[in-house]
CSV table of C-alpha atoms and ligand atoms in Angstrom, one decimal:
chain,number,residue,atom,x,y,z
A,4,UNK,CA,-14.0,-20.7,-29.2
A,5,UNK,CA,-13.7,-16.8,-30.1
A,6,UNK,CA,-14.4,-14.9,-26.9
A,7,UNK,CA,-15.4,-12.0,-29.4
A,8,UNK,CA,-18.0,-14.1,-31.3
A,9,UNK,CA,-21.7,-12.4,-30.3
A,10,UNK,CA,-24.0,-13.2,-28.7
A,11,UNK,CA,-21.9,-11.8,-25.5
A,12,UNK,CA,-23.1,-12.6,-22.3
A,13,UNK,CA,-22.7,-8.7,-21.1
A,14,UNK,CA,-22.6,-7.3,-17.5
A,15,UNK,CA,-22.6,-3.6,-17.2
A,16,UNK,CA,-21.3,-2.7,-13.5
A,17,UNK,CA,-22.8,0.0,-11.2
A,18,UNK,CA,-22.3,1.1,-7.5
A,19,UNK,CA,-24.2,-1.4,-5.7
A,20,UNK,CA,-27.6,0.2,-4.8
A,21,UNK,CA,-28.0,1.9,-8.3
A,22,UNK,CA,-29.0,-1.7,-9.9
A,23,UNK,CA,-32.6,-0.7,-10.5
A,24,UNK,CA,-31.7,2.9,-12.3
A,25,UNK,CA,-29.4,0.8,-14.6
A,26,UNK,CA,-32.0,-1.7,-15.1
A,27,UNK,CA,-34.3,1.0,-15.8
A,28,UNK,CA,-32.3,2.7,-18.2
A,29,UNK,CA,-31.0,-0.6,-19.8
A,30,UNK,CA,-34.7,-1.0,-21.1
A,31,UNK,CA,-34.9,2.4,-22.3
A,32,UNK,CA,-32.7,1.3,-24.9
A,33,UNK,CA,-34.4,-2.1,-25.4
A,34,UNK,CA,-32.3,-4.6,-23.2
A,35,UNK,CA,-33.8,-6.4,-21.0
A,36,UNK,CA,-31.7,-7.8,-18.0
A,37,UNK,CA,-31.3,-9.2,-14.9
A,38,UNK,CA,-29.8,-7.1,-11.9
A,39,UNK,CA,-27.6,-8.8,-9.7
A,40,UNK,CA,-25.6,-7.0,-7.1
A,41,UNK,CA,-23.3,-4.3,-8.7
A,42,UNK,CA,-24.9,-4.4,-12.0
A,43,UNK,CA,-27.3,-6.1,-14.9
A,44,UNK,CA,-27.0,-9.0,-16.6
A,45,UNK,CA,-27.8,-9.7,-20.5
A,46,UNK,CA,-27.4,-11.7,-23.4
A,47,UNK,CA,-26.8,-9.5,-27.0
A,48,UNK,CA,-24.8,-8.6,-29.7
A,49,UNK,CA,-22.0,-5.8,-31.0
A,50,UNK,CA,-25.1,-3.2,-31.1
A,51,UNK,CA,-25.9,-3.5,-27.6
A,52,UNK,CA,-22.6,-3.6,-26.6
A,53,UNK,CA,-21.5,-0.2,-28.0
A,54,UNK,CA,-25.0,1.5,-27.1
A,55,UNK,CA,-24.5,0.4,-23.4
A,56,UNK,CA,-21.0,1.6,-23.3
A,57,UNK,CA,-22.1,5.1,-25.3
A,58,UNK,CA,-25.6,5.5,-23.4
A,59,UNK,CA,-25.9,4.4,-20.4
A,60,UNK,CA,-25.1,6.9,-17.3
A,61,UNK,CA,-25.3,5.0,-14.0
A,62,UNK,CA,-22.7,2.4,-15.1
A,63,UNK,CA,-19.1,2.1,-14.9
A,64,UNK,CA,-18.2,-0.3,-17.0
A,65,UNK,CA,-19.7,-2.7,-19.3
A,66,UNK,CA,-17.6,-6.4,-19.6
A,67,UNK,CA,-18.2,-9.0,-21.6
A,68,UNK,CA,-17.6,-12.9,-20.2
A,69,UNK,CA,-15.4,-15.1,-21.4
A,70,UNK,CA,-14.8,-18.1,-18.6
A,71,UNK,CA,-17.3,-19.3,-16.3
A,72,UNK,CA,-16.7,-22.3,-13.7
A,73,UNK,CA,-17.1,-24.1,-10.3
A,74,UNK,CA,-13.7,-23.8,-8.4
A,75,UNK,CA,-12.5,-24.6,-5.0
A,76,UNK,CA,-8.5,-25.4,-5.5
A,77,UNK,CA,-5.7,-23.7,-6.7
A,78,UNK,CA,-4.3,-26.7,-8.8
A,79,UNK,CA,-8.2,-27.4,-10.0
A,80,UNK,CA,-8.2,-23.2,-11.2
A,81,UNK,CA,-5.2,-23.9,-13.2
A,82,UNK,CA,-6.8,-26.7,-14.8
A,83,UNK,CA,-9.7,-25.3,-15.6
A,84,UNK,CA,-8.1,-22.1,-16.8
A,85,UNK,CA,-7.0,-23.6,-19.7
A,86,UNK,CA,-10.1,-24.1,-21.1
A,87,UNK,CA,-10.8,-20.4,-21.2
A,88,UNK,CA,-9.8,-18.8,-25.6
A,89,UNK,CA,-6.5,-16.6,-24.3
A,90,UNK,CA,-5.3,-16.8,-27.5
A,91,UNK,CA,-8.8,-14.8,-28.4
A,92,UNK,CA,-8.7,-12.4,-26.7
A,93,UNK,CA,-7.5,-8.7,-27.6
A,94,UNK,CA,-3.5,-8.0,-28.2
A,95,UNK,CA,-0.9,-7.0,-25.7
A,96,UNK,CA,-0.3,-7.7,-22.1
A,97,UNK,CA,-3.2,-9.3,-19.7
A,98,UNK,CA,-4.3,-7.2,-16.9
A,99,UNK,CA,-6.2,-8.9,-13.8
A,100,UNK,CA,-8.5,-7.2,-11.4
A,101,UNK,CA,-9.8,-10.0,-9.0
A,102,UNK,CA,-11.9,-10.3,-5.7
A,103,UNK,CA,-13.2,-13.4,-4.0
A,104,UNK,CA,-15.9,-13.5,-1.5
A,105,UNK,CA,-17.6,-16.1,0.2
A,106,UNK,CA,-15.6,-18.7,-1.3
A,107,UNK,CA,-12.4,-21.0,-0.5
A,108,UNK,CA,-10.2,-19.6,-3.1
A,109,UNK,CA,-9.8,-16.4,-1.2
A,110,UNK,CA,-5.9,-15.2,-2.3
A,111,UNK,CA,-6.4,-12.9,-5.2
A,112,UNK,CA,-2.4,-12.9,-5.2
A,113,UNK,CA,-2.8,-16.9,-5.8
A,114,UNK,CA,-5.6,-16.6,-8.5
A,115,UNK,CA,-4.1,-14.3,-10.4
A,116,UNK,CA,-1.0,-16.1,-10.4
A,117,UNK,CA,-2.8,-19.6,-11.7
A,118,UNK,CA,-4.5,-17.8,-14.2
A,119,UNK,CA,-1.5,-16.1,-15.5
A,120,UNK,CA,-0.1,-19.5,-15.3
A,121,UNK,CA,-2.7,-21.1,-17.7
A,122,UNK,CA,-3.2,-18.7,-20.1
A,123,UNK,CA,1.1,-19.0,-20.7
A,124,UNK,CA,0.6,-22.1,-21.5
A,125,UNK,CA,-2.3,-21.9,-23.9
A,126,UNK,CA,-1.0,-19.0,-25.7
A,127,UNK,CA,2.6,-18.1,-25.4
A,128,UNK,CA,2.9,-15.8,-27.6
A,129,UNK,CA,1.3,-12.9,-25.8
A,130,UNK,CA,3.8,-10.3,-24.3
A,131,UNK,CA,3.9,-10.4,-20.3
A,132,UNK,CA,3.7,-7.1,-18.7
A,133,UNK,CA,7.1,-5.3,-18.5
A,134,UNK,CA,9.3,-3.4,-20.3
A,135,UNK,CA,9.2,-3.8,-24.3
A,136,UNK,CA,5.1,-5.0,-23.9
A,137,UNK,CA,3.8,-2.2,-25.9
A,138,UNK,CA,0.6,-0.2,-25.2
A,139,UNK,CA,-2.4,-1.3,-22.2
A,140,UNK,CA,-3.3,-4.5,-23.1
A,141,UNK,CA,-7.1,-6.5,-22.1
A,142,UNK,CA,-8.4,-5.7,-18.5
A,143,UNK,CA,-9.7,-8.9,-17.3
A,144,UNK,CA,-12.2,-8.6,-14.3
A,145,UNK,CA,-12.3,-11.7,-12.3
A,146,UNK,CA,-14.9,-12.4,-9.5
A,147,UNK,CA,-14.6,-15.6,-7.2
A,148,UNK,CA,-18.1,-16.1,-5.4
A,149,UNK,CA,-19.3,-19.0,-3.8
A,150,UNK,CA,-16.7,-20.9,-5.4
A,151,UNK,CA,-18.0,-19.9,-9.0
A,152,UNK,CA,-15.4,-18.3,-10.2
A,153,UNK,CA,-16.5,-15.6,-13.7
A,154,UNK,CA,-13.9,-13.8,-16.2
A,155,UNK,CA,-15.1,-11.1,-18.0
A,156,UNK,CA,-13.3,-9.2,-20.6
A,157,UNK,CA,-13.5,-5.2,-19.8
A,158,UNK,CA,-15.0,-3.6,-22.9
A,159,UNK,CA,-14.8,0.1,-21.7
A,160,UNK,CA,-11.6,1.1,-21.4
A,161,UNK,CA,-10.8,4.4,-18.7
A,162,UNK,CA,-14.1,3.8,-16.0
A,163,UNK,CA,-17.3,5.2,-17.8
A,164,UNK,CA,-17.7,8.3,-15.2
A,165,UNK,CA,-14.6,9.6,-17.0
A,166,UNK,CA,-17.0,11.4,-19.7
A,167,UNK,CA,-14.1,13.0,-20.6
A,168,UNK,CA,-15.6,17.3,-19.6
A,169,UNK,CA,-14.6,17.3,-16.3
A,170,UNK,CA,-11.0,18.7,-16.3
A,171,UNK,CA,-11.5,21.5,-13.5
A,172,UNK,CA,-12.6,20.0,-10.4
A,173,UNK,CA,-13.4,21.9,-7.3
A,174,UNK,CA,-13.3,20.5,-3.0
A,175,UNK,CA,-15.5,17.1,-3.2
A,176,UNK,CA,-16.6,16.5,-7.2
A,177,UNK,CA,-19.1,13.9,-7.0
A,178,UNK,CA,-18.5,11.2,-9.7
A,179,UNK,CA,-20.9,12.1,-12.9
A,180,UNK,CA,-22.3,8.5,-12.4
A,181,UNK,CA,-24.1,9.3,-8.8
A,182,UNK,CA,-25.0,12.6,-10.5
A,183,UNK,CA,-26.6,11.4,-12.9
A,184,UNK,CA,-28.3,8.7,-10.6
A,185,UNK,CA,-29.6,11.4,-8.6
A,186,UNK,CA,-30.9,13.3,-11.3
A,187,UNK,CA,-32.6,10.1,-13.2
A,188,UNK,CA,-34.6,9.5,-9.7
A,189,UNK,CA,-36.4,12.4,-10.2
A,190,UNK,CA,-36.6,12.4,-13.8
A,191,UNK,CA,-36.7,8.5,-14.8
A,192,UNK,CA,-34.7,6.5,-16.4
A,193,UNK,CA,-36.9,6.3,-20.1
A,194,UNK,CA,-37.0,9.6,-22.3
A,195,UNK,CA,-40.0,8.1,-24.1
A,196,UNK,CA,-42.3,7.3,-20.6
A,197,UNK,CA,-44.0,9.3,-19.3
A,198,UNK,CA,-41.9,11.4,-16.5
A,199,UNK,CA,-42.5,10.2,-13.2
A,200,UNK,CA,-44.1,13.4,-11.6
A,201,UNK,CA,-46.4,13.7,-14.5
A,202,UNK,CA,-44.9,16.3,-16.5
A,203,UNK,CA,-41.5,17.3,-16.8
A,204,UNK,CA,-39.8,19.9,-14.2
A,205,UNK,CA,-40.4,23.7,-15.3
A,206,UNK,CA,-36.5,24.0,-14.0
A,207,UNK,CA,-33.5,22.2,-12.1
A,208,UNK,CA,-31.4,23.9,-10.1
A,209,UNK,CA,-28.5,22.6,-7.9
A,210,UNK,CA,-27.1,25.7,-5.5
A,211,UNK,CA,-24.1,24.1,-4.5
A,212,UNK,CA,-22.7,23.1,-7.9
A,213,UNK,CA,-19.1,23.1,-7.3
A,214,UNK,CA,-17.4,22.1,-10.6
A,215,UNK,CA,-21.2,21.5,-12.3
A,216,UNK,CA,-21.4,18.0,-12.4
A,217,UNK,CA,-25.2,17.9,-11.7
A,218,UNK,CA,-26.2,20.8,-14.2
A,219,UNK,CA,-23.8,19.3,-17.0
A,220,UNK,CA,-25.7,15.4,-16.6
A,221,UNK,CA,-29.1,17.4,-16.2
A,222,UNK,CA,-28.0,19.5,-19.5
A,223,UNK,CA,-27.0,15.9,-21.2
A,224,UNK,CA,-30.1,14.0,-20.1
A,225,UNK,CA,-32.3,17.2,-21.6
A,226,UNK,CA,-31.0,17.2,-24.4
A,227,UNK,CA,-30.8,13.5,-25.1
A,228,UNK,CA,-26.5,13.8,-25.5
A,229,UNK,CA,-25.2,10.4,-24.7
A,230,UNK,CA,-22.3,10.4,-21.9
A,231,UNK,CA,-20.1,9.0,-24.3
A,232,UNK,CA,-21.2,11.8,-26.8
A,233,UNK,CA,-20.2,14.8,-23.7
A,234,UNK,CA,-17.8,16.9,-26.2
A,235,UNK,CA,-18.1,20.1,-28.2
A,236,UNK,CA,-17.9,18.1,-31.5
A,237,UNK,CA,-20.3,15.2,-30.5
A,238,UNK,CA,-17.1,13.1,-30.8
A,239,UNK,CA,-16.9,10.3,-28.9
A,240,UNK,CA,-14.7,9.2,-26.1
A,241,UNK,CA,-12.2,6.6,-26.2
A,242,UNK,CA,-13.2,2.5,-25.4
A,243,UNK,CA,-11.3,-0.3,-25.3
A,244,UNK,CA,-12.9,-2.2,-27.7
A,245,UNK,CA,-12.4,-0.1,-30.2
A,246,UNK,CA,-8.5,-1.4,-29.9
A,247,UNK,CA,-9.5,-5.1,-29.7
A,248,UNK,CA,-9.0,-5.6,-33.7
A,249,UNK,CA,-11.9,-7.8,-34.1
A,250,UNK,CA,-14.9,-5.2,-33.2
A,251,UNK,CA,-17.1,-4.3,-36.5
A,252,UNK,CA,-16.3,-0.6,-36.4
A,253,UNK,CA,-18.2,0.9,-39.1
A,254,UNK,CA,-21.5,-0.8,-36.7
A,255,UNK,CA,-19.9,1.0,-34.2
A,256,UNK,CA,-19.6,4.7,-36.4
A,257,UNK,CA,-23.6,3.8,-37.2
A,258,UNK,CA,-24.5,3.6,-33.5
A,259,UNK,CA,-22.7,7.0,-32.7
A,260,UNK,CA,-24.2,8.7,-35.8
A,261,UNK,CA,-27.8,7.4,-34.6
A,262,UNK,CA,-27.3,8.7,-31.2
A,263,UNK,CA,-26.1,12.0,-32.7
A,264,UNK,CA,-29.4,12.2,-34.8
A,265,UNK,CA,-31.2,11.8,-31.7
A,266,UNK,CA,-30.0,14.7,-29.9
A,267,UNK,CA,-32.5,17.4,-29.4
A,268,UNK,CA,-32.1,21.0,-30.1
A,269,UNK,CA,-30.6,23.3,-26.6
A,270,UNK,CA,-33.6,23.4,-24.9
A,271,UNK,CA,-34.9,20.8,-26.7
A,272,UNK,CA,-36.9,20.1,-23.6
A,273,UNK,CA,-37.9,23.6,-22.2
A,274,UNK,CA,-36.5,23.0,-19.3
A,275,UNK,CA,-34.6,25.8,-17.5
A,276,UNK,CA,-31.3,24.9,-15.4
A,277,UNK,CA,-29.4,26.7,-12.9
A,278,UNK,CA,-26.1,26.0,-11.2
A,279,UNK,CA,-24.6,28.4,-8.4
A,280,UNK,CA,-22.0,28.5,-5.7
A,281,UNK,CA,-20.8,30.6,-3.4
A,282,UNK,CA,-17.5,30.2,-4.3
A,283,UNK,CA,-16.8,31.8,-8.2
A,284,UNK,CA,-13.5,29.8,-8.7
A,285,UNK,CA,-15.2,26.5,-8.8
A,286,UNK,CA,-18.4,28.4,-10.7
A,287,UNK,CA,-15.8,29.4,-13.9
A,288,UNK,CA,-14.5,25.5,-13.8
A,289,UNK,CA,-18.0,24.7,-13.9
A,290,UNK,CA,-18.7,27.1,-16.8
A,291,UNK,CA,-15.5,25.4,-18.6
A,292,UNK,CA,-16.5,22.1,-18.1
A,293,UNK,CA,-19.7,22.5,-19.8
A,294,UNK,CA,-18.1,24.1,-23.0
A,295,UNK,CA,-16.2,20.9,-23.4
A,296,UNK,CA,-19.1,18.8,-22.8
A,297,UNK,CA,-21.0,20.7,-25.5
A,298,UNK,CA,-23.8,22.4,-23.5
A,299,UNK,CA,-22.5,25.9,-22.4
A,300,UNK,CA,-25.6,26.9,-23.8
A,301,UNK,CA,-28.1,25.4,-22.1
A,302,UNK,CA,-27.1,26.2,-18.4
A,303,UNK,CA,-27.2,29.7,-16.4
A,304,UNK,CA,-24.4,30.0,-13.7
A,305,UNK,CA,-24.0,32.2,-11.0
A,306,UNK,CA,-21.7,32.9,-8.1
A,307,UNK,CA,-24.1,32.8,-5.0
A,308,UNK,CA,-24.6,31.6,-1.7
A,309,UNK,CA,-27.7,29.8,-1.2
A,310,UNK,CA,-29.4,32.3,0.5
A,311,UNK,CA,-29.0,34.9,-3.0
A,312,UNK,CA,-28.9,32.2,-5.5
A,313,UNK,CA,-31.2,33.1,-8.5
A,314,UNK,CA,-34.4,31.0,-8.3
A,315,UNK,CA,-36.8,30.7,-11.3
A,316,UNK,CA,-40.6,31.8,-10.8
A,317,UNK,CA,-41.9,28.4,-12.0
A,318,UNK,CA,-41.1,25.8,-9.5
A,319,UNK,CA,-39.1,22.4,-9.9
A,320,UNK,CA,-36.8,20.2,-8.6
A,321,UNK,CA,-33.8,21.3,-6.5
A,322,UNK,CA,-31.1,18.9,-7.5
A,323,UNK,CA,-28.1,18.9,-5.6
A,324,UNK,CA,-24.7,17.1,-3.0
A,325,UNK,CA,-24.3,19.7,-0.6
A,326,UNK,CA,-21.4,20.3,1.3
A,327,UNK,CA,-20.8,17.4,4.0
A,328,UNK,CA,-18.4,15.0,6.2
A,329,UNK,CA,-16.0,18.3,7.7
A,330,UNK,CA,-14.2,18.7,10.9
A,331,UNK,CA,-16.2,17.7,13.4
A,332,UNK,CA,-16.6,21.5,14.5
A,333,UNK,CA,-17.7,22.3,11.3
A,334,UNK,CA,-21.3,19.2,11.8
A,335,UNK,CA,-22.5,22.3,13.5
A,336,UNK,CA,-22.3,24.8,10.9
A,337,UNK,CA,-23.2,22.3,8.3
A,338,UNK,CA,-26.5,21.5,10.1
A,339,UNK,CA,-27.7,25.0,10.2
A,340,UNK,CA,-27.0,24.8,6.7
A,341,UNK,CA,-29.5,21.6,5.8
A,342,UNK,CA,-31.9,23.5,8.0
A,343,UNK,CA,-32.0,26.8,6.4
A,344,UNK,CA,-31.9,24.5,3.0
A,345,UNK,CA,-35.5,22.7,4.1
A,346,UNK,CA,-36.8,26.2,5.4
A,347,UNK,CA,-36.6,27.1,2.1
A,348,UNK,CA,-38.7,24.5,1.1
A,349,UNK,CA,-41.6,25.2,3.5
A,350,UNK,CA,-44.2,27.4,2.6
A,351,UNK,CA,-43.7,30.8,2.2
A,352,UNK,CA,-39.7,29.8,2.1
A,353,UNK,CA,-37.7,30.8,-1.5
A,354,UNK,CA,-38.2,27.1,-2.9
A,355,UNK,CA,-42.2,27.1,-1.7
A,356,UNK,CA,-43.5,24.3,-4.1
A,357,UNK,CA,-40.1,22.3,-5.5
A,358,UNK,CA,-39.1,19.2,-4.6
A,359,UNK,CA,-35.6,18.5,-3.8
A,360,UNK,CA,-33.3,15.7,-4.5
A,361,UNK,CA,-30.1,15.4,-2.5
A,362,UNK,CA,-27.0,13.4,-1.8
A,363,UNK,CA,-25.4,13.0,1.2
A,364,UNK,CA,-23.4,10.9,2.9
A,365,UNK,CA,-24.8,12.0,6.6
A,366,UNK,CA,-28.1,11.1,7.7
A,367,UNK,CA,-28.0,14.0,10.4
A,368,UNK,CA,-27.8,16.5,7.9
A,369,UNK,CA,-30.8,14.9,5.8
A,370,UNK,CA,-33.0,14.7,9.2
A,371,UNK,CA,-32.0,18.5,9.8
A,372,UNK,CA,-33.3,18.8,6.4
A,373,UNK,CA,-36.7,17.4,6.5
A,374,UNK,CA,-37.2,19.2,9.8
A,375,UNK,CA,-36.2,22.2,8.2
A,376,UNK,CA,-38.9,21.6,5.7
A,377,UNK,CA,-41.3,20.1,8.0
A,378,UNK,CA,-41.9,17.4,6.0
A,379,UNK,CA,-40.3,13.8,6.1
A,380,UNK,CA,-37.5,12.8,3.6
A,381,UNK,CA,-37.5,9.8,1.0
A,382,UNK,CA,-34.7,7.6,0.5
A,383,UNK,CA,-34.3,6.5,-3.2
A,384,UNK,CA,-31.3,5.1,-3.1
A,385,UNK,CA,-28.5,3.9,-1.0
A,386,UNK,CA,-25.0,3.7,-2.4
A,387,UNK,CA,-21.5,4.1,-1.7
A,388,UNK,CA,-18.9,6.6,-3.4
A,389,UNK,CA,-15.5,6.2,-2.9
A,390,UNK,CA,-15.8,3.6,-0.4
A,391,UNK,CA,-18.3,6.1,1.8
A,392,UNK,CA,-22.0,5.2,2.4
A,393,UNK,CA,-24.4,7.9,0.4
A,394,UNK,CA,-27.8,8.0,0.3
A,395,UNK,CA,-30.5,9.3,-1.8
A,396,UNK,CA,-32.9,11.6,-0.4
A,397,UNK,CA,-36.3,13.0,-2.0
A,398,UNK,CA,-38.9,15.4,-0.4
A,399,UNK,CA,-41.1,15.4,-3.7
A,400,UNK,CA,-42.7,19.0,-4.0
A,401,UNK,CA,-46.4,20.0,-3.6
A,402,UNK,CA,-47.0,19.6,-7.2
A,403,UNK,CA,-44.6,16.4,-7.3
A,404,UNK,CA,-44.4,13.0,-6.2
A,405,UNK,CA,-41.6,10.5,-5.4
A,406,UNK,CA,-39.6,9.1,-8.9
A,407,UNK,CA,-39.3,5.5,-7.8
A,408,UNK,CA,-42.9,5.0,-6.7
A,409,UNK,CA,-44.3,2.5,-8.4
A,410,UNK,CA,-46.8,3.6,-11.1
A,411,UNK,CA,-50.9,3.3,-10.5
A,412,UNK,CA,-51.8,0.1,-11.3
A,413,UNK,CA,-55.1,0.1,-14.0
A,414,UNK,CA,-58.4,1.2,-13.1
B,9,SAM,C1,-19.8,18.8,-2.2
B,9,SAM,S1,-19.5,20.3,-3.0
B,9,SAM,C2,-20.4,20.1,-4.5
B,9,SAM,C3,-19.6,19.3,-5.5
B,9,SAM,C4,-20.3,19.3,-6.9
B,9,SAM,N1,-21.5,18.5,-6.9
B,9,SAM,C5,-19.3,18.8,-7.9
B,9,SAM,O1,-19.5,17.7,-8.5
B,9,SAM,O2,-18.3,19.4,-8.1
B,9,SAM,C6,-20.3,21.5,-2.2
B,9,SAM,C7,-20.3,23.0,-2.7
B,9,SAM,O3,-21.1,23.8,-1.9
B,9,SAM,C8,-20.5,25.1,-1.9
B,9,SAM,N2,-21.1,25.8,-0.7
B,9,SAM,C9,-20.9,25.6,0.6
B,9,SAM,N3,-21.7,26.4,1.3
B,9,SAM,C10,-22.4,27.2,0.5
B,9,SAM,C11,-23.4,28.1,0.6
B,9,SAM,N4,-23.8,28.5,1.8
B,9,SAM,N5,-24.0,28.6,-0.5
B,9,SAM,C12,-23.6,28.2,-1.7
B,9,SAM,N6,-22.7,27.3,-1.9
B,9,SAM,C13,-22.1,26.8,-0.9
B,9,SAM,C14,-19.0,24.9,-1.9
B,9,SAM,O4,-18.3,26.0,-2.4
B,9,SAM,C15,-18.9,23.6,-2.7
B,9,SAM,O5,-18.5,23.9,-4.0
């Protein structure tokens, strides 16, 4: 069997909690999949393969399966190892990532070592890790649950949040994935649907910017740029299956020039947006990042604190990962902060009529929010980031409603 014969049966990963963004944005692009916890599930060829990897924003990294089966031995794993195509799969040294839950193979040590066992034996050839090996060979992601035990070949390469712009980060960057999670909540996840609140936003703005990961995906999603596509040149990022040998790559030079042809002219979308910071350091990075992500023209920076910070006439959607988690002297200072935050949302405050769309890891700080606003907070999402719990919160605008609420049903 060639584990690089289509159809693949393809799982693109996401933080768990994000499933139903990714589903969403999967069938934006025509794939229709199943979400099981940490990602979505499909069956497809090389096309959808190198779209996902290029287009998708909430995922991390799309694999491709090459071994499924029922385990519950070490000597029975090292059996039925050998029936996995090791000789198929992509040049140079394996590398393992495993985890094992709920099962009674629970020593990833122990797997890994079976496995590296079998696949010696079935292909001998391959160079083992170590001096002499040559370049990063196949990343093979191994998950043990409920004694089924699934292999999947990684067809990504560096994790997909690595879009490649962010060179200059500043304190807490928040990975471009959650970002661009946030932002799709309040957006949606399918350019061609109808936006959720009705029409799009007149403007996004995200005061505490830092290094300008929100503005930069907002910029991205307006103009339609693929994440993979985030460079001056429209260029696109490196994968690993371009380095697999067997991958059809002029299908994969079509995909990228389609995607290209797709993007819309800067302001393609008429919307305005903002980024600002009190800090101008992290405001220049920002400024830098988005010239190498291609889209220095379609965002207007400024070095502010939130109570200055330029706010356009026509209101929208305040988009944004405030500071959080300090000292605990600081839970204080950072509470006053949410608060003045909702104020401005309340009527009569600066943001009178947007809606606001927020990360935070500290559900404190969102209820001094929604106080602040007088109004109570949605959660759209609950995820983790870097091991630590984050939620999702909404207070949709006057003019707005929530983006996850499920559409009117007919008549
Ligand atoms: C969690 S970081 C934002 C990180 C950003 N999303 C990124 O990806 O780089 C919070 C930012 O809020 C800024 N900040 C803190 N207090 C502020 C205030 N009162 N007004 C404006 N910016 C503030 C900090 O300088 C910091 O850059």
């Amino acid at each position: 069997m060639n584990p690089l014969a289509p159809p693949f049966r393809s799982l693109a990963q996401t933080p768990p909690g994000l499933e139903p963004l990714l589903l969403g944005e999967l069938r934006a692009l025509g794939i229709h999949g199943t979400a099981l916890q940490g990602g979505v599930r499909w069956s497809g060829g090389w096309e959808d393969l190198f779209r996902t990897n290029l287009e998708l924003r909430t995922a991390s990294r799309v694999l491709v399966e090459v071994g499924a089966f029922r385990v519950r031995a070490l000597g029975e794993l090292e059996r039925k190892a050998e029936s996995i195509p090791w000789g198929g799969l992509p040049p140079g040294p394996l590398r393992f990532r495993i985890s094992a839950s709920r099962s009674r193979l629970y020593h990833e040590g122990a797997i890994e070592e079976r496995l590296r066992r079998a696949a010696a034996r079935v292909d001998p050839q391959r160079p083992i890790e170590g001096a002499g090996a040559g370049g990063e060979g196949p990343l093979l992601v191994v998950r043990v649950h409920r004694d089924e035990l699934t292999l999947r070949l990684d067809s990504s390469g560096a994790h997909l949040h690595q879009r490649g712009y962010r060179v200059d980060v500043g304190e807490a960057p928040m990975r471009e994935t959650l970002a661009a999670a946030l932002l799709l909540s309040v957006v949606g996840t399918d350019p061609a649907d109808d936006l959720p609140m009705g029409s799009p936003p007149a403007s996004l703005l995200d005061p505490f910017c830092g290094s300008g990961t929100l503005p930069i995906e907002a910029a991205l999603w307006s103009r339609q740029i693929p994440p993979g596509l985030a460079s001056p040149d429209r260029s696109p990022r490196a994968y690993a299956f371009t380095d697999w040998g067997g991958a059809p790559l002029d299908l994969w030079a079509g995909v990228c020039a389609n995607a290209r042809a797709r993007i819309l002219e800067p302001s393609g979308r008429g919307i305005r947006i903002l980024g600002s910071d009190r800090d101008g350091r992290v405001v220049e990075a920002a400024r830098r990042n988005a010239a190498r992500a291609g889209v220095s023209d379609e965002i207007e920076w400024a070095e502010a604190t939130l109570s200055r910070c330029p706010v356009p006439p026509e209101p929208g959607w305040v988009v944004t990962n405030p500071p959080w988690g300090g000292r605990l002297g600081d839970r204080k200072r950072l509470r006053a902060l949410y608060g003045a935050l909702g104020q401005a949302l309340a009527p009569g405050g600066r943001f009178d009529g947007w809606g606001i769309a927020l990360s935070s890891g500290d559900p404190v700080l969102a209820n001094a929010l929604a106080q602040g606003a007088g109004q109570s907070a949605l959660e759209v999402f609950r995820t983790t980031s870097g091991g630590l719990p984050i939620q999702g919160i909404h207070i949709p605008g006057p003019r707005t409603s929530g983006a996850l609420r499920e559409p009117d049903g007919p008549g």
